[in-house]
mmCIF file of C-alpha atoms in Angstrom:
data_model
loop_
_atom_site.group_PDB
_atom_site.id
_atom_site.type_symbol
_atom_site.label_atom_id
_atom_site.label_comp_id
_atom_site.label_asym_id
_atom_site.label_seq_id
_atom_site.Cartn_x
_atom_site.Cartn_y
_atom_site.Cartn_z
ATOM 1 C CA UNK A 390 -1.448 -0.244 26.935
ATOM 2 C CA UNK A 391 -0.422 1.541 23.720
ATOM 3 C CA UNK A 392 -2.598 4.248 22.199
ATOM 4 C CA UNK A 393 -3.455 1.828 19.378
ATOM 5 C CA UNK A 394 -4.978 -0.603 21.870
ATOM 6 C CA UNK A 395 -6.647 2.193 23.841
ATOM 7 C CA UNK A 396 -8.340 3.445 20.664
ATOM 8 C CA UNK A 397 -9.686 -0.012 19.872
ATOM 9 C CA UNK A 398 -10.844 -0.359 23.463
ATOM 10 C CA UNK A 399 -12.867 2.844 23.166
ATOM 11 C CA UNK A 400 -14.595 1.330 20.134
ATOM 12 C CA UNK A 401 -15.520 -1.750 22.172
ATOM 13 C CA UNK A 402 -16.582 0.318 25.179
ATOM 14 C CA UNK A 403 -18.931 2.341 22.993
ATOM 15 C CA UNK A 404 -20.599 -0.828 21.741
ATOM 16 C CA UNK A 405 -20.944 -2.095 25.302
ATOM 17 C CA UNK A 406 -22.489 1.213 26.389
ATOM 18 C CA UNK A 407 -25.280 1.092 23.786
ATOM 19 C CA UNK A 408 -25.826 -2.592 24.561
ATOM 20 C CA UNK A 409 -26.668 -1.534 28.132
ATOM 21 C CA UNK A 410 -28.940 1.288 26.920
ATOM 22 C CA UNK A 411 -31.308 -0.392 24.503
ATOM 23 C CA UNK A 412 -33.632 2.585 23.947
ATOM 24 C CA UNK A 413 -30.754 4.872 22.899
ATOM 25 C CA UNK A 414 -29.443 2.129 20.628
ATOM 26 C CA UNK A 415 -32.823 1.678 18.915
ATOM 27 C CA UNK A 416 -33.215 5.382 18.150
ATOM 28 C CA UNK A 417 -29.596 5.518 16.981
ATOM 29 C CA UNK A 418 -30.268 2.898 14.300
ATOM 30 C CA UNK A 419 -32.841 4.985 12.397
ATOM 31 C CA UNK A 420 -30.475 7.493 10.684
ATOM 32 C CA UNK A 421 -28.163 4.695 9.562
ATOM 33 C CA UNK A 422 -31.020 2.740 8.013
ATOM 34 C CA UNK A 423 -32.182 5.791 6.053
ATOM 35 C CA UNK A 424 -28.661 6.487 4.807
ATOM 36 C CA UNK A 425 -28.132 2.830 3.920
ATOM 37 C CA UNK A 426 -31.141 2.831 1.598
ATOM 38 C CA UNK A 427 -29.884 5.965 -0.169
ATOM 39 C CA UNK A 428 -26.336 4.654 -0.585
ATOM 40 C CA UNK A 429 -27.456 1.192 -1.674
ATOM 41 C CA UNK A 430 -29.520 2.756 -4.460
ATOM 42 C CA UNK A 431 -26.537 4.865 -5.594
ATOM 43 C CA UNK A 432 -24.121 1.901 -5.600
ATOM 44 C CA UNK A 433 -26.597 -0.314 -7.463
ATOM 45 C CA UNK A 434 -26.954 2.413 -10.093
ATOM 46 C CA UNK A 435 -23.162 2.617 -10.391
ATOM 47 C CA UNK A 436 -22.910 -1.159 -10.761
ATOM 48 C CA UNK A 437 -25.542 -1.142 -13.529
ATOM 49 C CA UNK A 438 -24.338 1.872 -15.487
ATOM 50 C CA UNK A 439 -20.718 2.293 -14.391
ATOM 51 C CA UNK A 440 -19.379 0.551 -17.505
ATOM 52 C CA UNK A 441 -21.410 2.871 -19.743
ATOM 53 C CA UNK A 442 -20.012 5.877 -17.861
ATOM 54 C CA UNK A 443 -16.442 4.640 -18.350
ATOM 55 C CA UNK A 444 -17.086 4.073 -22.072
ATOM 56 C CA UNK A 445 -18.444 7.617 -22.377
ATOM 57 C CA UNK A 446 -15.392 9.022 -20.582
ATOM 58 C CA UNK A 447 -12.861 7.118 -22.739
ATOM 59 C CA UNK A 448 -13.892 7.669 -26.382
ATOM 60 C CA UNK A 449 -10.219 7.557 -27.412
ATOM 61 C CA UNK A 450 -10.229 3.798 -26.774
ATOM 62 C CA UNK A 451 -13.149 2.990 -29.093
ATOM 63 C CA UNK A 452 -10.849 1.794 -31.847
ATOM 64 C CA UNK A 453 -8.727 -0.484 -29.673
ATOM 65 C CA UNK A 454 -8.642 -4.142 -30.590
ATOM 66 C CA UNK A 455 -9.809 -6.998 -28.394
ATOM 67 C CA UNK A 456 -8.949 -7.902 -25.657
ATOM 68 C CA UNK A 457 -7.267 -4.582 -24.757
ATOM 69 C CA UNK A 458 -10.437 -2.511 -24.971
ATOM 70 C CA UNK A 459 -12.325 -4.826 -22.619
ATOM 71 C CA UNK A 460 -9.412 -5.135 -20.181
ATOM 72 C CA UNK A 461 -8.816 -1.374 -20.081
ATOM 73 C CA UNK A 462 -12.422 -0.380 -19.532
ATOM 74 C CA UNK A 463 -13.068 -3.297 -17.202
ATOM 75 C CA UNK A 464 -10.138 -2.198 -15.038
ATOM 76 C CA UNK A 465 -11.342 1.417 -14.970
ATOM 77 C CA UNK A 466 -14.858 0.282 -14.062
ATOM 78 C CA UNK A 467 -13.526 -1.789 -11.170
ATOM 79 C CA UNK A 468 -11.368 1.097 -9.946
ATOM 80 C CA UNK A 469 -14.312 3.498 -10.220
ATOM 81 C CA UNK A 470 -16.468 1.199 -8.115
ATOM 82 C CA UNK A 471 -13.664 0.721 -5.561
ATOM 83 C CA UNK A 472 -13.213 4.491 -5.297
ATOM 84 C CA UNK A 473 -16.970 4.900 -4.838
ATOM 85 C CA UNK A 474 -16.873 2.342 -2.016
ATOM 86 C CA UNK A 475 -13.992 4.191 -0.335
ATOM 87 C CA UNK A 476 -15.817 7.522 -0.514
ATOM 88 C CA UNK A 477 -19.063 5.925 0.613
ATOM 89 C CA UNK A 478 -17.364 4.654 3.771
ATOM 90 C CA UNK A 479 -16.227 8.189 4.636
ATOM 91 C CA UNK A 480 -19.339 10.048 3.536
ATOM 92 C CA UNK A 481 -21.692 7.442 5.029
ATOM 93 C CA UNK A 482 -20.723 8.623 8.486
ATOM 94 C CA UNK A 483 -21.006 12.307 7.556
ATOM 95 C CA UNK A 484 -24.436 11.900 5.959
ATOM 96 C CA UNK A 485 -25.716 9.647 8.749
ATOM 97 C CA UNK A 486 -24.545 12.103 11.404
ATOM 98 C CA UNK A 487 -26.210 14.952 9.536
ATOM 99 C CA UNK A 488 -29.505 13.079 9.182
ATOM 100 C CA UNK A 489 -29.337 11.857 12.752
ATOM 101 C CA UNK A 490 -27.947 15.011 14.385
ATOM 102 C CA UNK A 491 -30.660 15.225 17.102
ATOM 103 C CA UNK A 492 -30.429 11.462 17.794
ATOM 104 C CA UNK A 493 -26.654 11.360 18.117
ATOM 105 C CA UNK A 494 -26.441 14.627 20.065
ATOM 106 C CA UNK A 495 -28.830 13.123 22.595
ATOM 107 C CA UNK A 496 -26.898 9.847 22.702
ATOM 108 C CA UNK A 497 -23.559 11.623 23.139
ATOM 109 C CA UNK A 498 -24.938 13.783 25.954
ATOM 110 C CA UNK A 499 -26.196 10.662 27.741
ATOM 111 C CA UNK A 500 -22.720 9.102 27.509
ATOM 112 C CA UNK A 501 -21.168 12.282 28.931
ATOM 113 C CA UNK A 502 -23.597 12.357 31.843
ATOM 114 C CA UNK A 503 -23.096 8.650 32.476
ATOM 115 C CA UNK A 504 -19.305 8.772 32.772
ATOM 116 C CA UNK A 505 -18.763 12.299 34.102
ATOM 117 C CA UNK A 506 -17.962 12.379 37.852
ATOM 118 C CA UNK A 507 -20.472 15.215 38.343
ATOM 119 C CA UNK A 508 -23.061 13.850 35.895
ATOM 120 C CA UNK A 509 -22.669 16.930 33.706
ATOM 121 C CA UNK A 510 -22.851 16.993 29.898
ATOM 122 C CA UNK A 511 -21.433 20.041 28.060
ATOM 123 C CA UNK A 512 -23.946 21.876 25.868
ATOM 124 C CA UNK A 513 -23.264 24.150 22.933
ATOM 125 C CA UNK A 514 -26.167 26.470 23.692
ATOM 126 C CA UNK A 515 -26.770 26.892 19.955
ATOM 127 C CA UNK A 516 -30.140 26.443 18.229
ATOM 128 C CA UNK A 517 -30.616 23.234 16.226
ATOM 129 C CA UNK A 518 -30.429 24.968 12.840
ATOM 130 C CA UNK A 519 -27.064 26.483 13.785
ATOM 131 C CA UNK A 520 -25.707 23.107 14.925
ATOM 132 C CA UNK A 521 -26.890 21.525 11.661
ATOM 133 C CA UNK A 522 -25.206 24.262 9.633
ATOM 134 C CA UNK A 523 -21.880 23.885 11.478
ATOM 135 C CA UNK A 524 -22.047 20.098 11.166
ATOM 136 C CA UNK A 525 -22.807 20.254 7.419
ATOM 137 C CA UNK A 526 -20.088 22.857 6.797
ATOM 138 C CA UNK A 527 -17.418 20.922 8.689
ATOM 139 C CA UNK A 528 -18.489 17.606 7.146
ATOM 140 C CA UNK A 529 -18.128 19.105 3.669
ATOM 141 C CA UNK A 530 -14.600 20.240 4.504
ATOM 142 C CA UNK A 531 -13.718 16.747 5.718
ATOM 143 C CA UNK A 532 -15.276 15.101 2.668
ATOM 144 C CA UNK A 533 -13.207 17.366 0.385
ATOM 145 C CA UNK A 534 -10.040 16.355 2.242
ATOM 146 C CA UNK A 535 -11.040 12.695 2.023
ATOM 147 C CA UNK A 536 -11.795 13.030 -1.702
ATOM 148 C CA UNK A 537 -8.352 14.529 -2.351
ATOM 149 C CA UNK A 538 -6.768 11.602 -0.544
ATOM 150 C CA UNK A 539 -8.996 9.241 -2.515
ATOM 151 C CA UNK A 540 -7.772 10.707 -5.805
ATOM 152 C CA UNK A 541 -4.148 10.455 -4.641
ATOM 153 C CA UNK A 542 -4.573 6.831 -3.583
ATOM 154 C CA UNK A 543 -6.399 6.104 -6.839
ATOM 155 C CA UNK A 544 -3.375 7.405 -8.788
ATOM 156 C CA UNK A 545 -0.963 5.440 -6.591
ATOM 157 C CA UNK A 546 -2.987 2.315 -7.301
ATOM 158 C CA UNK A 547 -1.403 2.197 -10.776
ATOM 159 C CA UNK A 548 2.073 1.695 -9.264
ATOM 160 C CA UNK A 549 3.018 -1.987 -9.714
ATOM 161 C CA UNK A 550 3.079 -4.062 -6.490
ATOM 162 C CA UNK A 551 2.821 -1.002 -4.207
ATOM 163 C CA UNK A 552 -0.579 -0.121 -5.652
ATOM 164 C CA UNK A 553 -1.918 -3.582 -4.858
ATOM 165 C CA UNK A 554 -0.361 -3.964 -1.380
ATOM 166 C CA UNK A 555 0.587 -0.784 0.484
ATOM 167 C CA UNK A 556 -2.016 1.569 -1.017
ATOM 168 C CA UNK A 557 -5.095 -0.352 0.241
ATOM 169 C CA UNK A 558 -3.594 -0.478 3.749
ATOM 170 C CA UNK A 559 -2.856 3.260 3.707
ATOM 171 C CA UNK A 560 -6.389 3.815 2.454
ATOM 172 C CA UNK A 561 -7.870 2.111 5.521
ATOM 173 C CA UNK A 562 -5.734 4.224 7.878
ATOM 174 C CA UNK A 563 -6.686 7.447 6.087
ATOM 175 C CA UNK A 564 -10.350 6.462 6.086
ATOM 176 C CA UNK A 565 -10.123 5.559 9.769
ATOM 177 C CA UNK A 566 -8.740 9.007 10.576
ATOM 178 C CA UNK A 567 -11.555 10.824 8.811
ATOM 179 C CA UNK A 568 -14.205 8.524 10.294
ATOM 180 C CA UNK A 569 -12.891 9.283 13.768
ATOM 181 C CA UNK A 570 -12.960 13.018 13.084
ATOM 182 C CA UNK A 571 -16.597 12.850 12.017
ATOM 183 C CA UNK A 572 -17.609 10.763 15.025
ATOM 184 C CA UNK A 573 -15.715 12.737 17.680
ATOM 185 C CA UNK A 574 -17.132 15.942 16.187
ATOM 186 C CA UNK A 575 -20.510 15.134 17.776
ATOM 187 C CA UNK A 576 -19.036 15.556 21.257
ATOM 188 C CA UNK A 577 -16.409 18.170 20.408
ATOM 189 C CA UNK A 578 -18.825 20.532 18.660
ATOM 190 C CA UNK A 579 -20.910 20.619 21.833
ATOM 191 C CA UNK A 580 -17.741 21.865 23.536
ATOM 192 C CA UNK A 581 -17.282 24.575 20.869
ATOM 193 C CA UNK A 582 -14.068 22.981 19.573
ATOM 194 C CA UNK A 583 -13.454 24.250 16.037
ATOM 195 C CA UNK A 584 -12.525 21.970 13.129
ATOM 196 C CA UNK A 585 -8.898 23.116 12.974
ATOM 197 C CA UNK A 586 -8.434 22.435 16.691
ATOM 198 C CA UNK A 587 -10.157 19.059 16.369
ATOM 199 C CA UNK A 588 -7.795 18.028 13.591
ATOM 200 C CA UNK A 589 -4.836 19.163 15.706
ATOM 201 C CA UNK A 590 -6.005 17.027 18.633
ATOM 202 C CA UNK A 591 -6.444 13.987 16.409
ATOM 203 C CA UNK A 592 -3.056 14.433 14.725
ATOM 204 C CA UNK A 593 -1.380 14.648 18.129
ATOM 205 C CA UNK A 594 -2.752 11.157 18.971
ATOM 206 C CA UNK A 595 -2.659 9.452 15.582
ATOM 207 C CA UNK A 596 -2.165 5.919 16.944
ATOM 208 C CA UNK A 597 -5.153 6.383 19.270
ATOM 209 C CA UNK A 598 -7.226 7.567 16.293
ATOM 210 C CA UNK A 599 -6.084 4.685 14.088
ATOM 211 C CA UNK A 600 -6.836 2.143 16.817
ATOM 212 C CA UNK A 601 -10.408 3.428 16.925
ATOM 213 C CA UNK A 602 -11.086 4.362 13.308
ATOM 214 C CA UNK A 603 -9.212 1.793 11.200
ATOM 215 C CA UNK A 604 -11.100 -1.307 12.459
ATOM 216 C CA UNK A 605 -14.286 0.709 12.061
ATOM 217 C CA UNK A 606 -13.364 1.590 8.466
ATOM 218 C CA UNK A 607 -12.879 -2.118 7.694
ATOM 219 C CA UNK A 608 -16.203 -3.009 9.350
ATOM 220 C CA UNK A 609 -18.013 -0.184 7.543
ATOM 221 C CA UNK A 610 -17.240 -1.848 4.202
ATOM 222 C CA UNK A 611 -20.193 -4.094 5.054
ATOM 223 C CA UNK A 612 -23.193 -1.716 4.882
ATOM 224 C CA UNK A 613 -25.413 -3.519 7.381
ATOM 225 C CA UNK A 614 -22.541 -3.672 9.862
ATOM 226 C CA UNK A 615 -22.109 0.094 9.542
ATOM 227 C CA UNK A 616 -25.749 0.681 10.475
ATOM 228 C CA UNK A 617 -25.594 -1.471 13.587
ATOM 229 C CA UNK A 618 -22.214 -0.131 14.746
ATOM 230 C CA UNK A 619 -23.018 3.574 14.317
ATOM 231 C CA UNK A 620 -24.698 4.177 17.714
ATOM 232 C CA UNK A 621 -21.857 2.443 19.547
ATOM 233 C CA UNK A 622 -19.294 4.259 17.416
ATOM 234 C CA UNK A 623 -20.784 7.609 18.482
ATOM 235 C CA UNK A 624 -20.732 6.496 22.129
ATOM 236 C CA UNK A 625 -17.115 5.302 21.881
ATOM 237 C CA UNK A 626 -16.077 8.482 20.067
ATOM 238 C CA UNK A 627 -17.588 10.544 22.892
ATOM 239 C CA UNK A 628 -15.478 8.633 25.403
ATOM 240 C CA UNK A 629 -12.396 9.163 23.261
ATOM 241 C CA UNK A 630 -13.162 12.885 22.899
ATOM 242 C CA UNK A 631 -13.086 13.157 26.691
ATOM 243 C CA UNK A 632 -9.672 11.492 26.612
ATOM 244 C CA UNK A 633 -8.394 13.919 23.973
ATOM 245 C CA UNK A 634 -9.506 16.891 26.078
ATOM 246 C CA UNK A 635 -8.187 15.423 29.323
ATOM 247 C CA UNK A 636 -11.611 15.159 30.955
ATOM 248 C CA UNK A 637 -11.872 12.737 33.839
ATOM 249 C CA UNK A 638 -14.147 9.726 33.452
ATOM 250 C CA UNK A 639 -15.901 8.090 36.364
ATOM 251 C CA UNK A 640 -14.707 4.692 35.143
ATOM 252 C CA UNK A 641 -11.074 5.586 34.374
ATOM 253 C CA UNK A 642 -9.739 4.507 37.750
ATOM 254 C CA UNK A 643 -11.603 1.205 37.659
ATOM 255 C CA UNK A 644 -10.759 0.209 34.106
ATOM 256 C CA UNK A 645 -7.341 1.797 33.741
ATOM 257 C CA UNK A 646 -7.707 2.389 30.012
ATOM 258 C CA UNK A 647 -4.893 4.888 29.885
ATOM 259 C CA UNK A 648 -6.979 8.047 29.610
ATOM 260 C CA UNK A 649 -4.996 11.211 30.163
ATOM 261 C CA UNK A 650 -5.792 13.749 32.858
ATOM 262 C CA UNK A 651 -4.326 16.803 31.155
ATOM 263 C CA UNK A 652 -5.175 18.066 27.669
ATOM 264 C CA UNK A 653 -2.538 17.022 25.109
ATOM 265 C CA UNK A 654 -1.066 19.790 22.984
ATOM 266 C CA UNK A 655 -0.514 19.145 19.261
ATOM 267 C CA UNK A 656 3.239 19.228 18.601
ATOM 268 C CA UNK A 657 4.432 22.042 16.393
ATOM 269 C CA UNK A 658 4.979 21.046 12.791
ATOM 270 C CA UNK A 659 3.138 17.760 13.295
ATOM 271 C CA UNK A 660 2.190 15.898 10.149
ATOM 272 C CA UNK A 661 -0.323 13.246 9.353
ATOM 273 C CA UNK A 662 -1.682 11.423 6.319
ATOM 274 C CA UNK A 663 -4.939 13.206 6.989
ATOM 275 C CA UNK A 664 -3.607 16.749 6.591
#
């Protein structure tokens, strides 16, 4: 099976794991519900006052004749809302993981113990406040990277044909990469894997990452779906993190999902759309 299929299979396996562990799934829903309420309020506000914001930002167009003024500002309003949706997909995961750090740490540890041959789950040994600080710091760095890509894709959206076809597809792959980084960080931070090393691991298995993160990015466009998939996404990302680090899973031999048994090394000079 290709890495693309293996990545998607990890996403499904994570959902199956939480389906078998109802209590962990129930607790894992709480952070997503809180974040959903906050984001829904922000997007509603943007929908109500986004046109006024665009008008304020484009005073040079006040004297334009109809219909050009309406078309221009209507287009910018639609693009602004689309960009906000793209960023909300990426930052939704970061904010939810930050709010639900204790919940998802506990869930990820349970997955590790469940699939590890010796029933062991790695622990960071750091106090909660330190884990929260590292998570917030790294999430901010990822959000900045995602925002830069969002601006680039926004600019490319003005290119005729390409902007309406290729750019949205690239956007889903980029979003999928950053979503996967945020989700695998729960398990990798417990193993003291720094952000730079995490990005190197993900870039070395880009098709695996896209197979996991891109379908999730598409699903996360529906807010309620994002809430219900988050616990399973964390579980699946923990399984994939074990693959990336070459850790043996109790179920690898039975399911044959293509997990590696030795840690992959990022190739020198590797590049990725998520750099």
